[in-house]
PDB file of C-alpha atoms and ligand atoms in Angstrom:
ATOM      1  CA  MET A 156     104.732  95.286  36.389  1.00  0.00           C
ATOM      2  CA  ALA A 157     102.391  92.496  35.252  1.00  0.00           C
ATOM      3  CA  ASP A 158     103.299  89.235  37.020  1.00  0.00           C
ATOM      4  CA  ALA A 159      99.614  88.389  36.703  1.00  0.00           C
ATOM      5  CA  VAL A 160      98.886  84.887  37.794  1.00  0.00           C
ATOM      6  CA  ALA A 161      99.238  82.217  35.095  1.00  0.00           C
ATOM      7  CA  ALA A 162      96.280  80.494  33.551  1.00  0.00           C
ATOM      8  CA  THR A 163      96.481  76.951  35.048  1.00  0.00           C
ATOM      9  CA  ASP A 164      93.557  76.221  37.319  1.00  0.00           C
ATOM     10  CA  PRO A 165      94.232  76.201  41.081  1.00  0.00           C
ATOM     11  CA  ALA A 166      93.651  72.456  41.556  1.00  0.00           C
ATOM     12  CA  THR A 167      96.085  71.494  38.788  1.00  0.00           C
ATOM     13  CA  HIS A 168      98.617  73.924  40.174  1.00  0.00           C
ATOM     14  CA  ALA A 169      98.241  72.489  43.686  1.00  0.00           C
ATOM     15  CA  ARG A 170      98.594  68.883  42.484  1.00  0.00           C
ATOM     16  CA  ALA A 171     101.717  69.757  40.530  1.00  0.00           C
ATOM     17  CA  ALA A 172     103.202  70.987  43.817  1.00  0.00           C
ATOM     18  CA  GLY A 173     102.384  67.719  45.599  1.00  0.00           C
ATOM     19  CA  LEU A 174      99.398  69.225  47.417  1.00  0.00           C
ATOM     20  CA  ASP A 175      95.892  67.885  47.820  1.00  0.00           C
ATOM     21  CA  PRO A 176      93.731  70.714  46.440  1.00  0.00           C
ATOM     22  CA  ALA A 177      90.814  69.642  48.641  1.00  0.00           C
ATOM     23  CA  ARG A 178      92.796  70.145  51.857  1.00  0.00           C
ATOM     24  CA  LEU A 179      94.525  73.439  51.240  1.00  0.00           C
ATOM     25  CA  PRO A 180      94.360  75.837  54.169  1.00  0.00           C
ATOM     26  CA  ARG A 181      91.652  78.422  53.731  1.00  0.00           C
ATOM     27  CA  HIS A 182      93.543  80.962  55.787  1.00  0.00           C
ATOM     28  CA  VAL A 183      97.337  81.198  55.909  1.00  0.00           C
ATOM     29  CA  ALA A 184      99.033  83.571  58.346  1.00  0.00           C
ATOM     30  CA  LEU A 185     102.663  84.525  57.816  1.00  0.00           C
ATOM     31  CA  ILE A 186     105.152  85.964  60.279  1.00  0.00           C
ATOM     32  CA  MET A 187     107.616  87.534  57.859  1.00  0.00           C
ATOM     33  CA  ASP A 188     110.768  87.472  59.962  1.00  0.00           C
ATOM     34  CA  GLY A 189     114.497  87.780  59.333  1.00  0.00           C
ATOM     35  CA  ASN A 190     114.809  90.917  57.186  1.00  0.00           C
ATOM     36  CA  GLY A 191     117.389  92.476  59.504  1.00  0.00           C
ATOM     37  CA  ARG A 192     119.513  89.334  59.671  1.00  0.00           C
ATOM     38  CA  TRP A 193     119.359  88.991  55.879  1.00  0.00           C
ATOM     39  CA  ALA A 194     120.802  92.469  55.439  1.00  0.00           C
ATOM     40  CA  LYS A 195     123.330  92.071  58.255  1.00  0.00           C
ATOM     41  CA  LYS A 196     124.719  88.887  56.677  1.00  0.00           C
ATOM     42  CA  ARG A 197     125.602  91.013  53.653  1.00  0.00           C
ATOM     43  CA  GLY A 198     127.046  93.841  55.712  1.00  0.00           C
ATOM     44  CA  TRP A 199     124.139  96.060  54.669  1.00  0.00           C
ATOM     45  CA  GLU A 200     121.777  98.285  56.613  1.00  0.00           C
ATOM     46  CA  ARG A 201     118.708  96.492  57.997  1.00  0.00           C
ATOM     47  CA  PHE A 202     116.511  98.656  55.764  1.00  0.00           C
ATOM     48  CA  LEU A 203     117.596  96.805  52.655  1.00  0.00           C
ATOM     49  CA  GLY A 204     116.293  93.608  54.164  1.00  0.00           C
ATOM     50  CA  HIS A 205     112.868  95.182  54.499  1.00  0.00           C
ATOM     51  CA  ARG A 206     112.975  96.330  50.874  1.00  0.00           C
ATOM     52  CA  HIS A 207     113.792  92.834  49.620  1.00  0.00           C
ATOM     53  CA  GLY A 208     111.165  91.449  51.986  1.00  0.00           C
ATOM     54  CA  ALA A 209     108.517  93.458  50.157  1.00  0.00           C
ATOM     55  CA  ASP A 210     109.445  91.572  46.953  1.00  0.00           C
ATOM     56  CA  THR A 211     108.918  88.265  48.760  1.00  0.00           C
ATOM     57  CA  LEU A 212     105.471  89.375  49.903  1.00  0.00           C
ATOM     58  CA  ARG A 213     104.547  90.176  46.304  1.00  0.00           C
ATOM     59  CA  THR A 214     105.679  86.711  45.165  1.00  0.00           C
ATOM     60  CA  ILE A 215     103.948  84.768  47.948  1.00  0.00           C
ATOM     61  CA  THR A 216     100.707  86.703  47.492  1.00  0.00           C
ATOM     62  CA  SER A 217     100.709  85.772  43.798  1.00  0.00           C
ATOM     63  CA  GLU A 218     101.269  82.131  44.729  1.00  0.00           C
ATOM     64  CA  CYS A 219      98.271  82.204  47.085  1.00  0.00           C
ATOM     65  CA  VAL A 220      96.190  83.612  44.238  1.00  0.00           C
ATOM     66  CA  HIS A 221      97.481  80.879  41.964  1.00  0.00           C
ATOM     67  CA  LEU A 222      96.544  78.190  44.512  1.00  0.00           C
ATOM     68  CA  GLY A 223      93.148  79.747  45.160  1.00  0.00           C
ATOM     69  CA  ILE A 224      93.845  80.261  48.885  1.00  0.00           C
ATOM     70  CA  ALA A 225      91.026  82.373  50.291  1.00  0.00           C
ATOM     71  CA  ARG A 226      92.957  84.398  52.872  1.00  0.00           C
ATOM     72  CA  LEU A 227      96.541  85.401  53.476  1.00  0.00           C
ATOM     73  CA  THR A 228      97.229  87.462  56.592  1.00  0.00           C
ATOM     74  CA  VAL A 229     100.735  88.822  57.030  1.00  0.00           C
ATOM     75  CA  TYR A 230     102.427  90.349  60.054  1.00  0.00           C
ATOM     76  CA  ALA A 231     103.927  93.491  58.562  1.00  0.00           C
ATOM     77  CA  PHE A 232     104.443  95.687  61.644  1.00  0.00           C
ATOM     78  CA  SER A 233     103.735  94.849  65.272  1.00  0.00           C
ATOM     79  CA  SER A 234     102.679  97.105  68.146  1.00  0.00           C
ATOM     80  CA  GLU A 235     106.085  96.346  69.653  1.00  0.00           C
ATOM     81  CA  ASN A 236     107.908  97.332  66.440  1.00  0.00           C
ATOM     82  CA  TRP A 237     107.125 101.010  67.230  1.00  0.00           C
ATOM     83  CA  GLN A 238     109.914 100.741  69.793  1.00  0.00           C
ATOM     84  CA  ARG A 239     112.552 100.131  67.114  1.00  0.00           C
ATOM     85  CA  PRO A 240     114.933 102.995  66.252  1.00  0.00           C
ATOM     86  CA  ALA A 241     113.035 105.956  64.768  1.00  0.00           C
ATOM     87  CA  ARG A 242     114.945 105.731  61.458  1.00  0.00           C
ATOM     88  CA  GLU A 243     113.957 102.112  60.960  1.00  0.00           C
ATOM     89  CA  VAL A 244     110.312 102.844  61.808  1.00  0.00           C
ATOM     90  CA  ALA A 245     110.275 105.798  59.370  1.00  0.00           C
ATOM     91  CA  TYR A 246     111.811 103.640  56.635  1.00  0.00           C
ATOM     92  CA  LEU A 247     109.258 100.891  57.203  1.00  0.00           C
ATOM     93  CA  MET A 248     106.405 103.400  57.022  1.00  0.00           C
ATOM     94  CA  ASP A 249     107.702 104.899  53.751  1.00  0.00           C
ATOM     95  CA  LEU A 250     108.191 101.418  52.317  1.00  0.00           C
ATOM     96  CA  LEU A 251     104.672 100.490  53.311  1.00  0.00           C
ATOM     97  CA  ALA A 252     103.192 103.552  51.615  1.00  0.00           C
ATOM     98  CA  GLU A 253     105.256 102.834  48.498  1.00  0.00           C
ATOM     99  CA  PHE A 254     104.175  99.168  48.507  1.00  0.00           C
ATOM    100  CA  LEU A 255     100.523 100.113  48.853  1.00  0.00           C
ATOM    101  CA  ARG A 256     100.710 102.583  45.981  1.00  0.00           C
ATOM    102  CA  SER A 257     102.704 100.363  43.626  1.00  0.00           C
ATOM    103  CA  GLU A 258     100.840  97.103  44.271  1.00  0.00           C
ATOM    104  CA  VAL A 259      97.285  98.171  43.511  1.00  0.00           C
ATOM    105  CA  PRO A 260      97.485  97.470  39.735  1.00  0.00           C
ATOM    106  CA  ARG A 261      98.759  93.932  40.409  1.00  0.00           C
ATOM    107  CA  MET A 262      96.085  93.373  43.038  1.00  0.00           C
ATOM    108  CA  GLN A 263      93.447  94.490  40.568  1.00  0.00           C
ATOM    109  CA  GLU A 264      94.831  92.180  37.918  1.00  0.00           C
ATOM    110  CA  ASN A 265      94.871  89.231  40.322  1.00  0.00           C
ATOM    111  CA  GLY A 266      91.518  89.970  41.976  1.00  0.00           C
ATOM    112  CA  VAL A 267      93.144  90.485  45.383  1.00  0.00           C
ATOM    113  CA  ARG A 268      91.126  92.337  48.005  1.00  0.00           C
ATOM    114  CA  LEU A 269      93.190  94.191  50.551  1.00  0.00           C
ATOM    115  CA  GLU A 270      92.270  94.408  54.230  1.00  0.00           C
ATOM    116  CA  ALA A 271      94.174  95.796  57.215  1.00  0.00           C
ATOM    117  CA  ILE A 272      94.020  95.016  60.920  1.00  0.00           C
ATOM    118  CA  GLY A 273      95.665  96.730  63.861  1.00  0.00           C
ATOM    119  CA  GLN A 274      95.684 100.140  65.487  1.00  0.00           C
ATOM    120  CA  LEU A 275      95.661 101.848  62.113  1.00  0.00           C
ATOM    121  CA  HIS A 276      95.117 105.284  63.643  1.00  0.00           C
ATOM    122  CA  ARG A 277      98.718 105.110  64.903  1.00  0.00           C
ATOM    123  CA  LEU A 278     100.085 105.010  61.337  1.00  0.00           C
ATOM    124  CA  PRO A 279     101.429 108.271  59.884  1.00  0.00           C
ATOM    125  CA  ALA A 280      99.028 110.202  57.639  1.00  0.00           C
ATOM    126  CA  HIS A 281     100.789 109.361  54.354  1.00  0.00           C
ATOM    127  CA  VAL A 282     100.498 105.632  55.126  1.00  0.00           C
ATOM    128  CA  ARG A 283      96.847 105.969  56.184  1.00  0.00           C
ATOM    129  CA  ASP A 284      96.121 107.781  52.910  1.00  0.00           C
ATOM    130  CA  ALA A 285      97.862 105.147  50.768  1.00  0.00           C
ATOM    131  CA  LEU A 286      96.108 102.427  52.748  1.00  0.00           C
ATOM    132  CA  SER A 287      92.632 103.883  52.429  1.00  0.00           C
ATOM    133  CA  ASP A 288      93.138 104.373  48.664  1.00  0.00           C
ATOM    134  CA  ALA A 289      94.299 100.754  48.247  1.00  0.00           C
ATOM    135  CA  LEU A 290      91.439  99.434  50.402  1.00  0.00           C
ATOM    136  CA  ARG A 291      88.904 101.413  48.429  1.00  0.00           C
ATOM    137  CA  MET A 292      90.313 100.492  45.024  1.00  0.00           C
ATOM    138  CA  THR A 293      90.433  96.743  45.752  1.00  0.00           C
ATOM    139  CA  ALA A 294      87.192  96.544  47.767  1.00  0.00           C
ATOM    140  CA  ALA A 295      85.156  94.931  44.999  1.00  0.00           C
ATOM    141  CA  ASN A 296      87.705  92.204  44.188  1.00  0.00           C
ATOM    142  CA  THR A 297      86.539  88.677  44.891  1.00  0.00           C
ATOM    143  CA  GLY A 298      89.777  86.652  44.929  1.00  0.00           C
ATOM    144  CA  THR A 299      92.332  86.088  47.686  1.00  0.00           C
ATOM    145  CA  VAL A 300      91.985  88.473  50.623  1.00  0.00           C
ATOM    146  CA  LEU A 301      95.369  89.871  51.623  1.00  0.00           C
ATOM    147  CA  THR A 302      95.213  91.226  55.166  1.00  0.00           C
ATOM    148  CA  LEU A 303      98.076  93.370  56.391  1.00  0.00           C
ATOM    149  CA  ALA A 304      98.570  93.341  60.151  1.00  0.00           C
ATOM    150  CA  LEU A 305      99.870  96.859  60.762  1.00  0.00           C
ATOM    151  CA  SER A 306     100.573  98.304  64.161  1.00  0.00           C
ATOM    152  CA  TYR A 307      99.031  95.016  65.214  1.00  0.00           C
ATOM    153  CA  GLY A 308      99.308  93.343  68.594  1.00  0.00           C
ATOM    154  CA  GLY A 309      97.169  90.453  69.729  1.00  0.00           C
ATOM    155  CA  ARG A 310      96.936  91.785  73.275  1.00  0.00           C
ATOM    156  CA  ASP A 311      95.894  95.213  71.985  1.00  0.00           C
ATOM    157  CA  GLU A 312      93.257  93.509  69.861  1.00  0.00           C
ATOM    158  CA  LEU A 313      91.826  91.716  72.897  1.00  0.00           C
ATOM    159  CA  VAL A 314      91.936  94.870  75.024  1.00  0.00           C
ATOM    160  CA  ASP A 315      90.219  96.899  72.279  1.00  0.00           C
ATOM    161  CA  ALA A 316      87.550  94.203  71.943  1.00  0.00           C
ATOM    162  CA  CYS A 317      86.957  94.183  75.715  1.00  0.00           C
ATOM    163  CA  ARG A 318      86.614  97.970  75.695  1.00  0.00           C
ATOM    164  CA  ALA A 319      84.071  97.853  72.886  1.00  0.00           C
ATOM    165  CA  ILE A 320      82.006  95.209  74.679  1.00  0.00           C
ATOM    166  CA  ALA A 321      82.252  97.044  78.020  1.00  0.00           C
ATOM    167  CA  ALA A 322      80.995 100.219  76.318  1.00  0.00           C
ATOM    168  CA  GLN A 323      78.044  98.276  74.876  1.00  0.00           C
ATOM    169  CA  ALA A 324      77.297  96.907  78.347  1.00  0.00           C
ATOM    170  CA  ALA A 325      77.539 100.376  79.909  1.00  0.00           C
ATOM    171  CA  ARG A 326      74.979 101.629  77.364  1.00  0.00           C
ATOM    172  CA  GLY A 327      72.713  98.739  78.295  1.00  0.00           C
ATOM    173  CA  GLU A 328      72.987  97.204  74.823  1.00  0.00           C
ATOM    174  CA  ILE A 329      74.355  93.901  76.064  1.00  0.00           C
ATOM    175  CA  ASP A 330      73.832  91.920  79.262  1.00  0.00           C
ATOM    176  CA  PRO A 331      77.246  91.020  80.755  1.00  0.00           C
ATOM    177  CA  ALA A 332      75.910  87.535  81.508  1.00  0.00           C
ATOM    178  CA  ALA A 333      75.218  87.061  77.793  1.00  0.00           C
ATOM    179  CA  ILE A 334      78.807  87.781  76.694  1.00  0.00           C
ATOM    180  CA  ASP A 335      80.227  84.679  75.049  1.00  0.00           C
ATOM    181  CA  ALA A 336      82.956  83.669  72.606  1.00  0.00           C
ATOM    182  CA  GLY A 337      80.786  84.898  69.727  1.00  0.00           C
ATOM    183  CA  SER A 338      80.523  88.382  71.257  1.00  0.00           C
ATOM    184  CA  LEU A 339      84.275  88.585  71.670  1.00  0.00           C
ATOM    185  CA  ARG A 340      84.951  87.256  68.189  1.00  0.00           C
ATOM    186  CA  ALA A 341      82.623  89.854  66.697  1.00  0.00           C
ATOM    187  CA  ALA A 342      84.481  92.648  68.506  1.00  0.00           C
ATOM    188  CA  LEU A 343      87.954  91.626  67.247  1.00  0.00           C
ATOM    189  CA  TYR A 344      89.737  93.331  64.336  1.00  0.00           C
ATOM    190  CA  THR A 345      89.036  90.166  62.310  1.00  0.00           C
ATOM    191  CA  ALA A 346      86.825  87.181  63.020  1.00  0.00           C
ATOM    192  CA  HIS A 347      88.534  84.749  60.633  1.00  0.00           C
ATOM    193  CA  ASP A 348      90.173  81.684  62.162  1.00  0.00           C
ATOM    194  CA  VAL A 349      93.623  80.805  60.870  1.00  0.00           C
ATOM    195  CA  ASP A 350      94.514  77.294  59.664  1.00  0.00           C
ATOM    196  CA  VAL A 351      98.284  77.608  59.573  1.00  0.00           C
ATOM    197  CA  VAL A 352     100.842  80.096  60.850  1.00  0.00           C
ATOM    198  CA  ILE A 353     104.153  80.016  58.999  1.00  0.00           C
ATOM    199  CA  ARG A 354     107.151  81.791  60.507  1.00  0.00           C
ATOM    200  CA  THR A 355     110.407  82.282  58.655  1.00  0.00           C
ATOM    201  CA  ALA A 356     113.951  82.776  59.973  1.00  0.00           C
ATOM    202  CA  GLY A 357     113.900  79.734  62.227  1.00  0.00           C
ATOM    203  CA  GLU A 358     112.018  81.327  65.128  1.00  0.00           C
ATOM    204  CA  SER A 359     109.347  79.327  66.943  1.00  0.00           C
ATOM    205  CA  ARG A 360     107.371  81.994  68.739  1.00  0.00           C
ATOM    206  CA  VAL A 361     104.106  83.740  68.032  1.00  0.00           C
ATOM    207  CA  SER A 362     105.216  87.277  68.980  1.00  0.00           C
ATOM    208  CA  ASN A 363     101.707  88.475  69.810  1.00  0.00           C
ATOM    209  CA  PHE A 364     100.211  87.492  66.444  1.00  0.00           C
ATOM    210  CA  LEU A 365      96.527  86.528  66.193  1.00  0.00           C
ATOM    211  CA  PRO A 366      96.182  84.839  69.613  1.00  0.00           C
ATOM    212  CA  TRP A 367      92.445  84.336  69.226  1.00  0.00           C
ATOM    213  CA  GLN A 368      92.244  83.470  65.527  1.00  0.00           C
ATOM    214  CA  ALA A 369      95.238  81.106  65.589  1.00  0.00           C
ATOM    215  CA  ALA A 370      94.190  79.281  68.749  1.00  0.00           C
ATOM    216  CA  TYR A 371      93.932  76.042  66.773  1.00  0.00           C
ATOM    217  CA  ALA A 372      96.249  76.815  63.885  1.00  0.00           C
ATOM    218  CA  GLU A 373      99.114  74.534  62.946  1.00  0.00           C
ATOM    219  CA  PHE A 374     102.427  76.313  63.521  1.00  0.00           C
ATOM    220  CA  ILE A 375     105.225  75.819  61.014  1.00  0.00           C
ATOM    221  CA  THR A 376     108.693  77.244  61.410  1.00  0.00           C
ATOM    222  CA  CYS A 377     111.023  77.341  58.439  1.00  0.00           C
ATOM    223  CA  GLN A 378     114.655  78.335  58.212  1.00  0.00           C
ATOM    224  CA  PRO A 379     114.965  80.808  55.317  1.00  0.00           C
ATOM    225  CA  LEU A 380     115.105  84.471  56.218  1.00  0.00           C
ATOM    226  CA  TRP A 381     112.040  86.251  54.801  1.00  0.00           C
ATOM    227  CA  PRO A 382     113.826  87.932  51.832  1.00  0.00           C
ATOM    228  CA  ASP A 383     115.155  84.477  50.812  1.00  0.00           C
ATOM    229  CA  PHE A 384     111.804  82.687  51.249  1.00  0.00           C
ATOM    230  CA  THR A 385     110.738  81.249  47.885  1.00  0.00           C
ATOM    231  CA  VAL A 386     107.571  79.799  46.395  1.00  0.00           C
ATOM    232  CA  ALA A 387     109.205  76.361  46.762  1.00  0.00           C
ATOM    233  CA  ASP A 388     109.729  77.018  50.499  1.00  0.00           C
ATOM    234  CA  PHE A 389     106.116  78.118  50.810  1.00  0.00           C
ATOM    235  CA  LEU A 390     104.858  75.006  49.034  1.00  0.00           C
ATOM    236  CA  ARG A 391     107.008  72.827  51.323  1.00  0.00           C
ATOM    237  CA  CYS A 392     105.347  74.490  54.334  1.00  0.00           C
ATOM    238  CA  LEU A 393     101.923  73.702  52.861  1.00  0.00           C
ATOM    239  CA  VAL A 394     102.928  70.070  52.263  1.00  0.00           C
ATOM    240  CA  GLU A 395     104.029  69.910  55.925  1.00  0.00           C
ATOM    241  CA  TYR A 396     100.679  71.407  56.955  1.00  0.00           C
ATOM    242  CA  GLN A 397      98.849  68.725  54.982  1.00  0.00           C
ATOM    243  CA  GLY A 398     100.871  66.083  56.813  1.00  0.00           C
ATOM    244  CA  ARG A 399      99.589  67.297  60.176  1.00  0.00           C
ATOM    245  CA  GLU A 400      96.573  65.770  61.882  1.00  0.00           C
ATOM    246  CA  ARG A 401      94.294  68.479  63.238  1.00  0.00           C
ATOM    247  CA  ARG A 402      92.276  67.251  66.213  1.00  0.00           C
ATOM    248  CA  PHE A 403      90.688  70.347  67.794  1.00  0.00           C
ATOM    249  CA  GLY A 404      90.701  68.598  71.169  1.00  0.00           C
ATOM    250  CA  LEU A 405      88.895  65.516  69.892  1.00  0.00           C
ATOM    251  CA  VAL A 406      90.086  61.914  69.767  1.00  0.00           C
ATOM    252  CA  ALA A 407      92.156  60.997  66.707  1.00  0.00           C
ATOM    253  CA  PRO A 408      90.041  59.107  64.162  1.00  0.00           C
ATOM    254  CA  GLY A 409      90.775  55.389  63.584  1.00  0.00           C
TER     255      GLY A 409
HETATM  256  C1  IPE B 505     110.777  91.252  60.090  1.00  0.00           C
HETATM  257  O1  IPE B 505     112.159  91.251  60.051  1.00  0.00           O
HETATM  258  C2  IPE B 505     110.190  92.571  59.679  1.00  0.00           C
HETATM  259  C3  IPE B 505     109.603  93.357  60.775  1.00  0.00           C
HETATM  260  C4  IPE B 505     109.524  92.992  62.008  1.00  0.00           C
HETATM  261  C5  IPE B 505     109.053  94.659  60.414  1.00  0.00           C
HETATM  262  P1  IPE B 505     113.022  91.793  61.258  1.00  0.00           P
HETATM  263  O2  IPE B 505     113.265  93.239  61.079  1.00  0.00           O
HETATM  264  O3  IPE B 505     112.411  91.393  62.558  1.00  0.00           O
HETATM  265  O4  IPE B 505     114.377  90.991  61.030  1.00  0.00           O
HETATM  266  P2  IPE B 505     115.277  90.301  62.150  1.00  0.00           P
HETATM  267  O5  IPE B 505     114.390  89.372  62.930  1.00  0.00           O
HETATM  268  O6  IPE B 505     115.835  91.407  62.987  1.00  0.00           O
HETATM  269  O7  IPE B 505     116.314  89.572  61.361  1.00  0.00           O
HETATM  270  C1  IPE B 506     107.283  89.822  64.532  1.00  0.00           C
HETATM  271  O1  IPE B 506     108.641  89.837  64.318  1.00  0.00           O
HETATM  272  C2  IPE B 506     106.647  91.030  63.883  1.00  0.00           C
HETATM  273  C3  IPE B 506     106.687  91.045  62.423  1.00  0.00           C
HETATM  274  C4  IPE B 506     107.128  90.092  61.641  1.00  0.00           C
HETATM  275  C5  IPE B 506     106.134  92.221  61.832  1.00  0.00           C
HETATM  276  P1  IPE B 506     109.661  90.471  65.380  1.00  0.00           P
HETATM  277  O2  IPE B 506     111.016  90.274  64.809  1.00  0.00           O
HETATM  278  O3  IPE B 506     109.249  91.839  65.720  1.00  0.00           O
HETATM  279  O4  IPE B 506     109.425  89.523  66.656  1.00  0.00           O
HETATM  280  P2  IPE B 506     110.420  89.109  67.822  1.00  0.00           P
HETATM  281  O5  IPE B 506     110.973  90.389  68.375  1.00  0.00           O
HETATM  282  O6  IPE B 506     111.505  88.275  67.206  1.00  0.00           O
HETATM  283  O7  IPE B 506     109.593  88.327  68.779  1.00  0.00           O
HETATM  284 MG1   MG B 507     112.555  89.744  63.730  1.00  0.00          MG
END
């Protein structure tokens, strides 16, 4: 069970991986893609890819803890994924509940605080129960925040935020002329900007993930399918991120 993070300090660990500890991303977002292809390559049912993918998530979360990365947000199930075959959806939901129940001790050991974003009310009751237990049990942890995007869609998030603001306006609590980017940000599922989005399995699309928060994120595509994605692959992505020049619309320095 343990797999608690080793004792080296985060800066030493980052340097050993060829990273500048001062320029690590504060918020990494991961599109965990390629589970189905991983299983298909082996002639197995897609489900087994999801099961092995859960192991990868465990490993990469521990690495973020080890590096001292503040936030890791992972795309675990999209709004569109509800349209997959019912058997696959049911398997994913059971796997999610199992993951939530089995991971809490490790999260406690590693100081990980769990969060969740998305239309959580659409999740089946047994997943909602496992989720609320895990959220409650890890709420006081002060280390890496692991956010699961579940039943998440960026367009849904924007629509839900607009509804909330419109309701405030209808109640006279906000003047429509005063609505600004800050109002919208505050009404989103999460207000935290993303520094880097990493997508596995060679795809270069955002698939409705964090459109607001990742507006100025660096986007990195890597080839391994999610169940094959290793700590070394992750560190390579972070090295690539550190090689990028972020300009935010300004003129490049020098
Ligand atoms: C990502 O892997 C996991 C989820 C979307 C839940 P996929 O299931 O999309 O795997 P591929 O892309 O079909 O290989
Ligand atoms: C995005 O992957 C959603 C998750 C990783 C949970 P998909 O496999 O669903 O995205 P598309 O269909 O390739 O765009
Ligand atoms: Mg996919």
